[in-house]
């Protein structure tokens, strides 16, 4: 028996990057995991199976509510439930950093559609299944940028601020159903696509190293303690909260 034995988790944006690391970690502590993304999840699913875990992959665009409902239905049909929802999918690494004066309306809307409405869609699709069982763990992924006011990505910061606000309001709407809603706010993390752009993003690498209490770069693995805690019964009386995992840069 491990801490998430018998539970099913859905992780969005799990084909690569931090999402794939989250999915593998949840499987390692016993969860059956559904990995969804607009990219192919086959490699990430295989990595979990190679570890001896249970996982399936699916193609889901989180901006499409029907696709999100199909994602939850597939998880329930494969594994019998949808106990844990990690809303990790976002437009992040692919975003060009630029002044807010140069962010066009279409780009703004696209970031909001994926990062904010995508989270709303996933939760709207999963909550009815959680309510049926009187139990659920919703883990939203925001960003420490909402507290530190990082420049040159205003659409992103605004989209993640909305995720944090949704966490609080949804915690109140869903608490009576035994469902917790919490947020992980990661600091600047060397995920696959960020590592690939290390030189281009040197400003942010240095900003984080200078500002942190713990003077090293942040790896995806640094987020796993908070993830497993919020997914497990150990956090059943914790809801509406944001855990900042950033080596002690932001303190709120
Ligand atoms: N890496 C960091 O420094 C950092 C810091 C704070 C927060 N975060 C957040 O952590 C999460 C993961 O970060 P990452 O660095 O791995 O980002 P990433 O951009 O590499 O990965 C995001 C994933 O979401 C998927 N995705 C994009 N649009 C989608 C859509 N419409 N439907 C479904 N999937 C979609 C992508 O294909 C990708 O696999 C994101 O929510 C990001 O905002 C990252």
PDB file of C-alpha atoms and ligand atoms in Angstrom:
ATOM      1  CA  UNK A   1       0.000   0.000   0.000  1.00  0.00           C
ATOM      2  CA  UNK A   2       1.192   3.464  -0.866  1.00  0.00           C
ATOM      3  CA  UNK A   3      -0.416   6.799  -0.093  1.00  0.00           C
ATOM      4  CA  UNK A   4      -2.503   7.037  -3.305  1.00  0.00           C
ATOM      5  CA  UNK A   5      -3.307   3.329  -3.767  1.00  0.00           C
ATOM      6  CA  UNK A   6      -6.788   2.934  -5.241  1.00  0.00           C
ATOM      7  CA  UNK A   7      -6.970   6.551  -6.430  1.00  0.00           C
ATOM      8  CA  UNK A   8      -7.162   7.841  -9.991  1.00  0.00           C
ATOM      9  CA  UNK A   9      -5.429  11.064 -11.020  1.00  0.00           C
ATOM     10  CA  UNK A  10      -5.766  13.151 -14.170  1.00  0.00           C
ATOM     11  CA  UNK A  11      -2.845  15.402 -15.064  1.00  0.00           C
ATOM     12  CA  UNK A  12      -3.292  17.866 -17.921  1.00  0.00           C
ATOM     13  CA  UNK A  13      -0.367  19.053 -20.021  1.00  0.00           C
ATOM     14  CA  UNK A  14       1.438  15.833 -19.060  1.00  0.00           C
ATOM     15  CA  UNK A  15       3.198  14.873 -22.302  1.00  0.00           C
ATOM     16  CA  UNK A  16       6.417  16.513 -21.165  1.00  0.00           C
ATOM     17  CA  UNK A  17       7.825  19.106 -18.780  1.00  0.00           C
ATOM     18  CA  UNK A  18       6.590  19.422 -15.219  1.00  0.00           C
ATOM     19  CA  UNK A  19       3.272  17.712 -16.035  1.00  0.00           C
ATOM     20  CA  UNK A  20       5.043  14.484 -17.019  1.00  0.00           C
ATOM     21  CA  UNK A  21       7.048  14.642 -13.777  1.00  0.00           C
ATOM     22  CA  UNK A  22       3.845  15.145 -11.748  1.00  0.00           C
ATOM     23  CA  UNK A  23       2.181  12.168 -13.452  1.00  0.00           C
ATOM     24  CA  UNK A  24       5.149   9.889 -12.822  1.00  0.00           C
ATOM     25  CA  UNK A  25       5.326  10.925  -9.164  1.00  0.00           C
ATOM     26  CA  UNK A  26       1.617  10.285  -8.569  1.00  0.00           C
ATOM     27  CA  UNK A  27       1.955   6.846 -10.184  1.00  0.00           C
ATOM     28  CA  UNK A  28       5.007   6.119  -8.021  1.00  0.00           C
ATOM     29  CA  UNK A  29       2.868   6.545  -4.889  1.00  0.00           C
ATOM     30  CA  UNK A  30       0.130   4.263  -6.169  1.00  0.00           C
ATOM     31  CA  UNK A  31      -2.272   6.378  -8.261  1.00  0.00           C
ATOM     32  CA  UNK A  32      -3.589   5.206 -11.605  1.00  0.00           C
ATOM     33  CA  UNK A  33      -2.829   8.153 -13.830  1.00  0.00           C
ATOM     34  CA  UNK A  34      -4.433   9.615 -16.956  1.00  0.00           C
ATOM     35  CA  UNK A  35      -2.034  11.847 -18.849  1.00  0.00           C
ATOM     36  CA  UNK A  36      -3.601  14.332 -21.240  1.00  0.00           C
ATOM     37  CA  UNK A  37      -2.107  16.922 -23.570  1.00  0.00           C
ATOM     38  CA  UNK A  38      -2.397  18.322 -27.063  1.00  0.00           C
ATOM     39  CA  UNK A  39       1.024  16.703 -27.611  1.00  0.00           C
ATOM     40  CA  UNK A  40       1.550  12.944 -27.801  1.00  0.00           C
ATOM     41  CA  UNK A  41       1.662  11.460 -24.286  1.00  0.00           C
ATOM     42  CA  UNK A  42       2.942   8.014 -25.368  1.00  0.00           C
ATOM     43  CA  UNK A  43       6.508   8.479 -24.103  1.00  0.00           C
ATOM     44  CA  UNK A  44       5.413   9.807 -20.708  1.00  0.00           C
ATOM     45  CA  UNK A  45       2.874   6.974 -20.330  1.00  0.00           C
ATOM     46  CA  UNK A  46       5.524   4.398 -21.226  1.00  0.00           C
ATOM     47  CA  UNK A  47       7.924   5.833 -18.618  1.00  0.00           C
ATOM     48  CA  UNK A  48       5.289   5.189 -15.932  1.00  0.00           C
ATOM     49  CA  UNK A  49       4.626   1.661 -17.198  1.00  0.00           C
ATOM     50  CA  UNK A  50       8.370   0.985 -17.215  1.00  0.00           C
ATOM     51  CA  UNK A  51       8.399   1.991 -13.527  1.00  0.00           C
ATOM     52  CA  UNK A  52       5.636  -0.604 -12.908  1.00  0.00           C
ATOM     53  CA  UNK A  53       2.851   1.995 -12.649  1.00  0.00           C
ATOM     54  CA  UNK A  54      -0.579   2.185 -14.293  1.00  0.00           C
ATOM     55  CA  UNK A  55      -1.236   4.941 -16.825  1.00  0.00           C
ATOM     56  CA  UNK A  56      -3.160   5.819 -19.945  1.00  0.00           C
ATOM     57  CA  UNK A  57      -2.717   8.726 -22.319  1.00  0.00           C
ATOM     58  CA  UNK A  58      -5.231  10.863 -24.129  1.00  0.00           C
ATOM     59  CA  UNK A  59      -5.343  13.789 -26.482  1.00  0.00           C
ATOM     60  CA  UNK A  60      -7.241  16.680 -24.885  1.00  0.00           C
ATOM     61  CA  UNK A  61      -7.314  20.374 -25.663  1.00  0.00           C
ATOM     62  CA  UNK A  62      -8.316  21.981 -22.351  1.00  0.00           C
ATOM     63  CA  UNK A  63      -9.963  24.922 -24.122  1.00  0.00           C
ATOM     64  CA  UNK A  64     -12.655  22.513 -25.375  1.00  0.00           C
ATOM     65  CA  UNK A  65     -15.188  21.662 -22.644  1.00  0.00           C
ATOM     66  CA  UNK A  66     -16.493  18.624 -24.570  1.00  0.00           C
ATOM     67  CA  UNK A  67     -12.929  17.293 -24.799  1.00  0.00           C
ATOM     68  CA  UNK A  68     -12.469  17.824 -21.044  1.00  0.00           C
ATOM     69  CA  UNK A  69     -15.692  15.918 -20.335  1.00  0.00           C
ATOM     70  CA  UNK A  70     -14.491  13.104 -22.619  1.00  0.00           C
ATOM     71  CA  UNK A  71     -11.145  13.087 -20.746  1.00  0.00           C
ATOM     72  CA  UNK A  72     -12.892  12.587 -17.391  1.00  0.00           C
ATOM     73  CA  UNK A  73     -15.229   9.950 -18.878  1.00  0.00           C
ATOM     74  CA  UNK A  74     -12.227   8.052 -20.233  1.00  0.00           C
ATOM     75  CA  UNK A  75     -10.499   8.126 -16.842  1.00  0.00           C
ATOM     76  CA  UNK A  76     -13.648   6.837 -15.133  1.00  0.00           C
ATOM     77  CA  UNK A  77     -14.122   4.127 -17.736  1.00  0.00           C
ATOM     78  CA  UNK A  78     -10.473   2.997 -17.511  1.00  0.00           C
ATOM     79  CA  UNK A  79      -9.947   3.246 -13.756  1.00  0.00           C
ATOM     80  CA  UNK A  80     -13.400   3.712 -12.176  1.00  0.00           C
ATOM     81  CA  UNK A  81     -13.030   7.255 -10.797  1.00  0.00           C
ATOM     82  CA  UNK A  82     -11.509  10.709 -11.152  1.00  0.00           C
ATOM     83  CA  UNK A  83     -10.320  11.428  -7.614  1.00  0.00           C
ATOM     84  CA  UNK A  84      -7.472  13.845  -8.305  1.00  0.00           C
ATOM     85  CA  UNK A  85      -7.337  16.560 -10.963  1.00  0.00           C
ATOM     86  CA  UNK A  86      -4.077  18.410 -11.573  1.00  0.00           C
ATOM     87  CA  UNK A  87      -4.714  21.384 -13.877  1.00  0.00           C
ATOM     88  CA  UNK A  88      -1.174  21.756 -15.148  1.00  0.00           C
ATOM     89  CA  UNK A  89      -1.713  22.489 -18.887  1.00  0.00           C
ATOM     90  CA  UNK A  90      -0.768  26.037 -19.816  1.00  0.00           C
ATOM     91  CA  UNK A  91       0.798  28.262 -22.379  1.00  0.00           C
ATOM     92  CA  UNK A  92       4.069  29.016 -20.629  1.00  0.00           C
ATOM     93  CA  UNK A  93       7.390  27.889 -22.073  1.00  0.00           C
ATOM     94  CA  UNK A  94       6.320  28.746 -25.622  1.00  0.00           C
ATOM     95  CA  UNK A  95       5.366  32.329 -24.705  1.00  0.00           C
ATOM     96  CA  UNK A  96       7.485  35.188 -26.029  1.00  0.00           C
ATOM     97  CA  UNK A  97       8.456  37.548 -23.221  1.00  0.00           C
ATOM     98  CA  UNK A  98       7.479  41.100 -24.233  1.00  0.00           C
ATOM     99  CA  UNK A  99       6.261  44.437 -22.899  1.00  0.00           C
ATOM    100  CA  UNK A 100       2.530  44.572 -22.196  1.00  0.00           C
ATOM    101  CA  UNK A 101       2.352  47.330 -24.826  1.00  0.00           C
ATOM    102  CA  UNK A 102       3.309  44.722 -27.433  1.00  0.00           C
ATOM    103  CA  UNK A 103       0.865  42.022 -26.333  1.00  0.00           C
ATOM    104  CA  UNK A 104      -1.952  41.887 -28.865  1.00  0.00           C
ATOM    105  CA  UNK A 105      -5.571  41.111 -28.054  1.00  0.00           C
ATOM    106  CA  UNK A 106      -5.484  37.727 -29.782  1.00  0.00           C
ATOM    107  CA  UNK A 107      -2.412  36.637 -27.834  1.00  0.00           C
ATOM    108  CA  UNK A 108      -4.031  37.826 -24.585  1.00  0.00           C
ATOM    109  CA  UNK A 109      -7.200  35.860 -25.348  1.00  0.00           C
ATOM    110  CA  UNK A 110      -5.247  32.704 -26.242  1.00  0.00           C
ATOM    111  CA  UNK A 111      -3.337  32.732 -22.946  1.00  0.00           C
ATOM    112  CA  UNK A 112      -6.575  33.279 -21.023  1.00  0.00           C
ATOM    113  CA  UNK A 113      -8.370  30.541 -22.980  1.00  0.00           C
ATOM    114  CA  UNK A 114      -5.753  27.912 -22.121  1.00  0.00           C
ATOM    115  CA  UNK A 115      -4.467  29.018 -18.713  1.00  0.00           C
ATOM    116  CA  UNK A 116      -7.698  30.234 -17.137  1.00  0.00           C
ATOM    117  CA  UNK A 117     -10.718  28.881 -19.033  1.00  0.00           C
ATOM    118  CA  UNK A 118      -8.859  25.576 -19.494  1.00  0.00           C
ATOM    119  CA  UNK A 119      -8.663  25.198 -15.708  1.00  0.00           C
ATOM    120  CA  UNK A 120     -12.346  26.099 -15.378  1.00  0.00           C
ATOM    121  CA  UNK A 121     -13.239  23.502 -18.045  1.00  0.00           C
ATOM    122  CA  UNK A 122     -11.255  20.713 -16.377  1.00  0.00           C
ATOM    123  CA  UNK A 123     -12.735  21.381 -12.956  1.00  0.00           C
ATOM    124  CA  UNK A 124     -16.257  21.683 -14.384  1.00  0.00           C
ATOM    125  CA  UNK A 125     -15.783  18.306 -16.057  1.00  0.00           C
ATOM    126  CA  UNK A 126     -14.279  16.531 -13.024  1.00  0.00           C
ATOM    127  CA  UNK A 127     -16.320  17.959 -10.143  1.00  0.00           C
ATOM    128  CA  UNK A 128     -19.539  15.998 -10.861  1.00  0.00           C
ATOM    129  CA  UNK A 129     -17.590  12.692 -10.657  1.00  0.00           C
ATOM    130  CA  UNK A 130     -15.945  13.803  -7.407  1.00  0.00           C
ATOM    131  CA  UNK A 131     -19.299  14.891  -5.969  1.00  0.00           C
ATOM    132  CA  UNK A 132     -20.761  11.436  -6.699  1.00  0.00           C
ATOM    133  CA  UNK A 133     -18.112   9.889  -4.444  1.00  0.00           C
ATOM    134  CA  UNK A 134     -18.095  12.702  -1.858  1.00  0.00           C
ATOM    135  CA  UNK A 135     -14.339  13.046  -2.256  1.00  0.00           C
ATOM    136  CA  UNK A 136     -11.901  14.800  -4.547  1.00  0.00           C
ATOM    137  CA  UNK A 137      -8.611  16.664  -4.705  1.00  0.00           C
ATOM    138  CA  UNK A 138      -8.284  19.519  -7.175  1.00  0.00           C
ATOM    139  CA  UNK A 139      -4.749  20.847  -7.509  1.00  0.00           C
ATOM    140  CA  UNK A 140      -4.421  23.959  -9.618  1.00  0.00           C
ATOM    141  CA  UNK A 141      -1.055  25.092 -10.883  1.00  0.00           C
ATOM    142  CA  UNK A 142      -0.537  28.836 -10.753  1.00  0.00           C
ATOM    143  CA  UNK A 143       2.825  30.593 -10.488  1.00  0.00           C
ATOM    144  CA  UNK A 144       4.911  32.567  -8.001  1.00  0.00           C
ATOM    145  CA  UNK A 145       4.872  35.376 -10.604  1.00  0.00           C
ATOM    146  CA  UNK A 146       1.430  36.388  -9.307  1.00  0.00           C
ATOM    147  CA  UNK A 147       3.036  37.418  -6.006  1.00  0.00           C
ATOM    148  CA  UNK A 148       6.338  38.780  -7.293  1.00  0.00           C
ATOM    149  CA  UNK A 149       5.036  40.732 -10.292  1.00  0.00           C
ATOM    150  CA  UNK A 150       7.514  39.351 -12.808  1.00  0.00           C
ATOM    151  CA  UNK A 151       7.643  41.653 -15.872  1.00  0.00           C
ATOM    152  CA  UNK A 152       7.189  41.009 -19.606  1.00  0.00           C
ATOM    153  CA  UNK A 153       4.444  38.377 -19.374  1.00  0.00           C
ATOM    154  CA  UNK A 154       1.391  40.294 -18.204  1.00  0.00           C
ATOM    155  CA  UNK A 155      -1.131  37.970 -19.892  1.00  0.00           C
ATOM    156  CA  UNK A 156       0.474  34.951 -18.205  1.00  0.00           C
ATOM    157  CA  UNK A 157       0.636  36.584 -14.765  1.00  0.00           C
ATOM    158  CA  UNK A 158      -3.002  37.697 -15.055  1.00  0.00           C
ATOM    159  CA  UNK A 159      -4.112  34.229 -16.199  1.00  0.00           C
ATOM    160  CA  UNK A 160      -2.416  32.575 -13.215  1.00  0.00           C
ATOM    161  CA  UNK A 161      -3.775  35.199 -10.792  1.00  0.00           C
ATOM    162  CA  UNK A 162      -7.232  34.164 -11.949  1.00  0.00           C
ATOM    163  CA  UNK A 163      -6.405  30.514 -11.228  1.00  0.00           C
ATOM    164  CA  UNK A 164      -5.463  31.431  -7.658  1.00  0.00           C
ATOM    165  CA  UNK A 165      -8.728  33.372  -7.261  1.00  0.00           C
ATOM    166  CA  UNK A 166     -10.738  30.429  -8.643  1.00  0.00           C
ATOM    167  CA  UNK A 167      -9.068  28.127  -6.104  1.00  0.00           C
ATOM    168  CA  UNK A 168     -10.399  30.190  -3.217  1.00  0.00           C
ATOM    169  CA  UNK A 169     -13.961  30.565  -4.524  1.00  0.00           C
ATOM    170  CA  UNK A 170     -14.191  26.908  -5.605  1.00  0.00           C
ATOM    171  CA  UNK A 171     -12.901  25.721  -2.228  1.00  0.00           C
ATOM    172  CA  UNK A 172     -16.028  27.279  -0.716  1.00  0.00           C
ATOM    173  CA  UNK A 173     -18.352  25.894  -3.419  1.00  0.00           C
ATOM    174  CA  UNK A 174     -16.992  22.347  -3.187  1.00  0.00           C
ATOM    175  CA  UNK A 175     -16.024  21.971   0.488  1.00  0.00           C
ATOM    176  CA  UNK A 176     -19.453  20.580   1.386  1.00  0.00           C
ATOM    177  CA  UNK A 177     -18.881  17.740  -1.097  1.00  0.00           C
ATOM    178  CA  UNK A 178     -15.617  16.612   0.507  1.00  0.00           C
ATOM    179  CA  UNK A 179     -13.582  18.121  -2.314  1.00  0.00           C
ATOM    180  CA  UNK A 180     -10.473  20.185  -1.562  1.00  0.00           C
ATOM    181  CA  UNK A 181      -9.203  22.818  -3.994  1.00  0.00           C
ATOM    182  CA  UNK A 182      -5.661  24.075  -3.584  1.00  0.00           C
ATOM    183  CA  UNK A 183      -2.923  25.685  -5.636  1.00  0.00           C
ATOM    184  CA  UNK A 184       0.756  25.033  -6.119  1.00  0.00           C
ATOM    185  CA  UNK A 185       2.597  28.203  -7.148  1.00  0.00           C
ATOM    186  CA  UNK A 186       5.987  27.137  -8.523  1.00  0.00           C
ATOM    187  CA  UNK A 187       8.945  29.456  -8.815  1.00  0.00           C
ATOM    188  CA  UNK A 188      11.015  29.581 -11.998  1.00  0.00           C
ATOM    189  CA  UNK A 189      11.626  25.891 -12.673  1.00  0.00           C
ATOM    190  CA  UNK A 190      14.070  24.302 -15.099  1.00  0.00           C
ATOM    191  CA  UNK A 191      11.491  22.181 -16.945  1.00  0.00           C
ATOM    192  CA  UNK A 192      12.322  20.568 -20.320  1.00  0.00           C
ATOM    193  CA  UNK A 193      11.352  23.553 -22.472  1.00  0.00           C
ATOM    194  CA  UNK A 194      12.811  26.134 -20.078  1.00  0.00           C
ATOM    195  CA  UNK A 195      16.115  24.247 -19.961  1.00  0.00           C
ATOM    196  CA  UNK A 196      16.117  24.232 -23.773  1.00  0.00           C
ATOM    197  CA  UNK A 197      15.855  28.054 -23.729  1.00  0.00           C
ATOM    198  CA  UNK A 198      18.301  28.628 -20.861  1.00  0.00           C
ATOM    199  CA  UNK A 199      20.402  31.237 -22.678  1.00  0.00           C
ATOM    200  CA  UNK A 200      17.413  33.197 -23.947  1.00  0.00           C
ATOM    201  CA  UNK A 201      15.857  33.175 -20.473  1.00  0.00           C
ATOM    202  CA  UNK A 202      19.043  34.047 -18.587  1.00  0.00           C
ATOM    203  CA  UNK A 203      17.367  37.150 -17.100  1.00  0.00           C
ATOM    204  CA  UNK A 204      14.810  34.947 -15.286  1.00  0.00           C
ATOM    205  CA  UNK A 205      17.392  32.308 -14.277  1.00  0.00           C
ATOM    206  CA  UNK A 206      19.511  35.018 -12.625  1.00  0.00           C
ATOM    207  CA  UNK A 207      16.531  36.873 -11.138  1.00  0.00           C
ATOM    208  CA  UNK A 208      15.437  33.670  -9.396  1.00  0.00           C
ATOM    209  CA  UNK A 209      18.894  32.703  -8.172  1.00  0.00           C
ATOM    210  CA  UNK A 210      19.448  36.158  -6.703  1.00  0.00           C
ATOM    211  CA  UNK A 211      16.044  36.413  -5.064  1.00  0.00           C
ATOM    212  CA  UNK A 212      15.784  32.952  -3.512  1.00  0.00           C
ATOM    213  CA  UNK A 213      16.639  32.117   0.085  1.00  0.00           C
ATOM    214  CA  UNK A 214      17.942  28.717  -1.064  1.00  0.00           C
ATOM    215  CA  UNK A 215      20.641  29.521  -3.609  1.00  0.00           C
ATOM    216  CA  UNK A 216      20.180  26.966  -6.345  1.00  0.00           C
ATOM    217  CA  UNK A 217      18.073  26.408  -9.439  1.00  0.00           C
ATOM    218  CA  UNK A 218      14.621  24.878  -9.026  1.00  0.00           C
ATOM    219  CA  UNK A 219      13.982  21.447 -10.554  1.00  0.00           C
ATOM    220  CA  UNK A 220      10.586  19.877 -11.306  1.00  0.00           C
ATOM    221  CA  UNK A 221      11.239  17.349  -8.509  1.00  0.00           C
ATOM    222  CA  UNK A 222      11.176  20.208  -5.985  1.00  0.00           C
ATOM    223  CA  UNK A 223       7.409  20.441  -6.567  1.00  0.00           C
ATOM    224  CA  UNK A 224       6.597  16.822  -5.771  1.00  0.00           C
ATOM    225  CA  UNK A 225       6.341  17.050  -1.987  1.00  0.00           C
ATOM    226  CA  UNK A 226       3.610  19.689  -2.254  1.00  0.00           C
ATOM    227  CA  UNK A 227       1.888  17.743  -5.042  1.00  0.00           C
ATOM    228  CA  UNK A 228       1.698  14.442  -3.165  1.00  0.00           C
ATOM    229  CA  UNK A 229       0.624  16.201   0.051  1.00  0.00           C
ATOM    230  CA  UNK A 230      -2.243  18.011  -1.714  1.00  0.00           C
ATOM    231  CA  UNK A 231      -3.277  14.799  -3.524  1.00  0.00           C
ATOM    232  CA  UNK A 232      -3.275  12.666  -0.372  1.00  0.00           C
ATOM    233  CA  UNK A 233      -5.610  12.358   2.638  1.00  0.00           C
ATOM    234  CA  UNK A 234      -2.947  14.206   4.689  1.00  0.00           C
ATOM    235  CA  UNK A 235      -4.410  17.450   3.266  1.00  0.00           C
ATOM    236  CA  UNK A 236      -8.114  16.584   3.669  1.00  0.00           C
ATOM    237  CA  UNK A 237      -8.699  19.567   6.014  1.00  0.00           C
ATOM    238  CA  UNK A 238      -6.703  22.017   3.888  1.00  0.00           C
ATOM    239  CA  UNK A 239      -8.548  23.891   1.153  1.00  0.00           C
ATOM    240  CA  UNK A 240      -8.470  27.225  -0.656  1.00  0.00           C
ATOM    241  CA  UNK A 241      -4.719  27.498  -0.053  1.00  0.00           C
ATOM    242  CA  UNK A 242      -1.729  28.262  -2.250  1.00  0.00           C
ATOM    243  CA  UNK A 243       1.626  26.647  -1.515  1.00  0.00           C
ATOM    244  CA  UNK A 244       4.493  28.603  -3.021  1.00  0.00           C
ATOM    245  CA  UNK A 245       7.383  26.280  -3.875  1.00  0.00           C
ATOM    246  CA  UNK A 246      10.235  28.543  -4.970  1.00  0.00           C
ATOM    247  CA  UNK A 247      13.147  28.151  -2.564  1.00  0.00           C
ATOM    248  CA  UNK A 248      11.926  31.029  -0.409  1.00  0.00           C
ATOM    249  CA  UNK A 249      11.804  33.892  -2.893  1.00  0.00           C
ATOM    250  CA  UNK A 250       8.182  34.925  -2.405  1.00  0.00           C
ATOM    251  CA  UNK A 251       6.810  34.936   1.147  1.00  0.00           C
ATOM    252  CA  UNK A 252       3.099  35.592   1.476  1.00  0.00           C
TER     253      UNK A 252
HETATM  254  N1  LIG B   1       8.608  26.094 -15.505  1.00  0.00           N
HETATM  255  C1  LIG B   1       8.368  27.153 -14.707  1.00  0.00           C
HETATM  256  O1  LIG B   1       9.248  27.982 -14.423  1.00  0.00           O
HETATM  257  C2  LIG B   1       6.996  27.380 -14.134  1.00  0.00           C
HETATM  258  C3  LIG B   1       6.854  28.309 -13.087  1.00  0.00           C
HETATM  259  C4  LIG B   1       5.592  28.542 -12.566  1.00  0.00           C
HETATM  260  C5  LIG B   1       4.501  27.842 -13.033  1.00  0.00           C
HETATM  261  N2  LIG B   1       4.680  26.934 -14.046  1.00  0.00           N
HETATM  262  C6  LIG B   1       3.490  26.235 -14.514  1.00  0.00           C
HETATM  263  O2  LIG B   1       3.734  24.838 -14.411  1.00  0.00           O
HETATM  264  C7  LIG B   1       3.065  24.173 -15.493  1.00  0.00           C
HETATM  265  C8  LIG B   1       4.056  23.354 -16.300  1.00  0.00           C
HETATM  266  O3  LIG B   1       5.152  24.142 -16.661  1.00  0.00           O
HETATM  267  P1  LIG B   1       6.206  23.673 -17.786  1.00  0.00           P
HETATM  268  O4  LIG B   1       7.418  24.491 -17.559  1.00  0.00           O
HETATM  269  O5  LIG B   1       6.279  22.201 -17.831  1.00  0.00           O
HETATM  270  O6  LIG B   1       5.429  24.269 -19.062  1.00  0.00           O
HETATM  271  P2  LIG B   1       5.361  23.791 -20.586  1.00  0.00           P
HETATM  272  O7  LIG B   1       4.905  24.993 -21.349  1.00  0.00           O
HETATM  273  O8  LIG B   1       6.642  23.129 -20.974  1.00  0.00           O
HETATM  274  O9  LIG B   1       4.239  22.670 -20.555  1.00  0.00           O
HETATM  275  C9  LIG B   1       2.872  22.934 -20.647  1.00  0.00           C
HETATM  276  C10 LIG B   1       2.179  21.722 -21.228  1.00  0.00           C
HETATM  277  O10 LIG B   1       0.805  22.094 -21.465  1.00  0.00           O
HETATM  278  C11 LIG B   1       0.443  21.610 -22.745  1.00  0.00           C
HETATM  279  N3  LIG B   1      -0.634  22.419 -23.326  1.00  0.00           N
HETATM  280  C12 LIG B   1      -0.538  23.652 -23.884  1.00  0.00           C
HETATM  281  N4  LIG B   1      -1.724  24.033 -24.365  1.00  0.00           N
HETATM  282  C13 LIG B   1      -2.595  23.028 -24.103  1.00  0.00           C
HETATM  283  C14 LIG B   1      -3.974  22.846 -24.347  1.00  0.00           C
HETATM  284  N5  LIG B   1      -4.710  23.775 -24.975  1.00  0.00           N
HETATM  285  N6  LIG B   1      -4.560  21.697 -23.922  1.00  0.00           N
HETATM  286  C15 LIG B   1      -3.820  20.743 -23.289  1.00  0.00           C
HETATM  287  N7  LIG B   1      -2.512  20.851 -23.041  1.00  0.00           N
HETATM  288  C16 LIG B   1      -1.902  21.999 -23.440  1.00  0.00           C
HETATM  289  C17 LIG B   1       1.707  21.694 -23.586  1.00  0.00           C
HETATM  290  O11 LIG B   1       1.643  20.881 -24.741  1.00  0.00           O
HETATM  291  C18 LIG B   1       2.768  21.285 -22.575  1.00  0.00           C
HETATM  292  O12 LIG B   1       3.013  19.891 -22.601  1.00  0.00           O
HETATM  293  C19 LIG B   1       2.356  25.267 -16.285  1.00  0.00           C
HETATM  294  O13 LIG B   1       1.052  25.446 -15.786  1.00  0.00           O
HETATM  295  C20 LIG B   1       3.191  26.484 -15.980  1.00  0.00           C
HETATM  296  O14 LIG B   1       2.474  27.672 -16.170  1.00  0.00           O
HETATM  297  C21 LIG B   1       5.895  26.687 -14.608  1.00  0.00           C
END
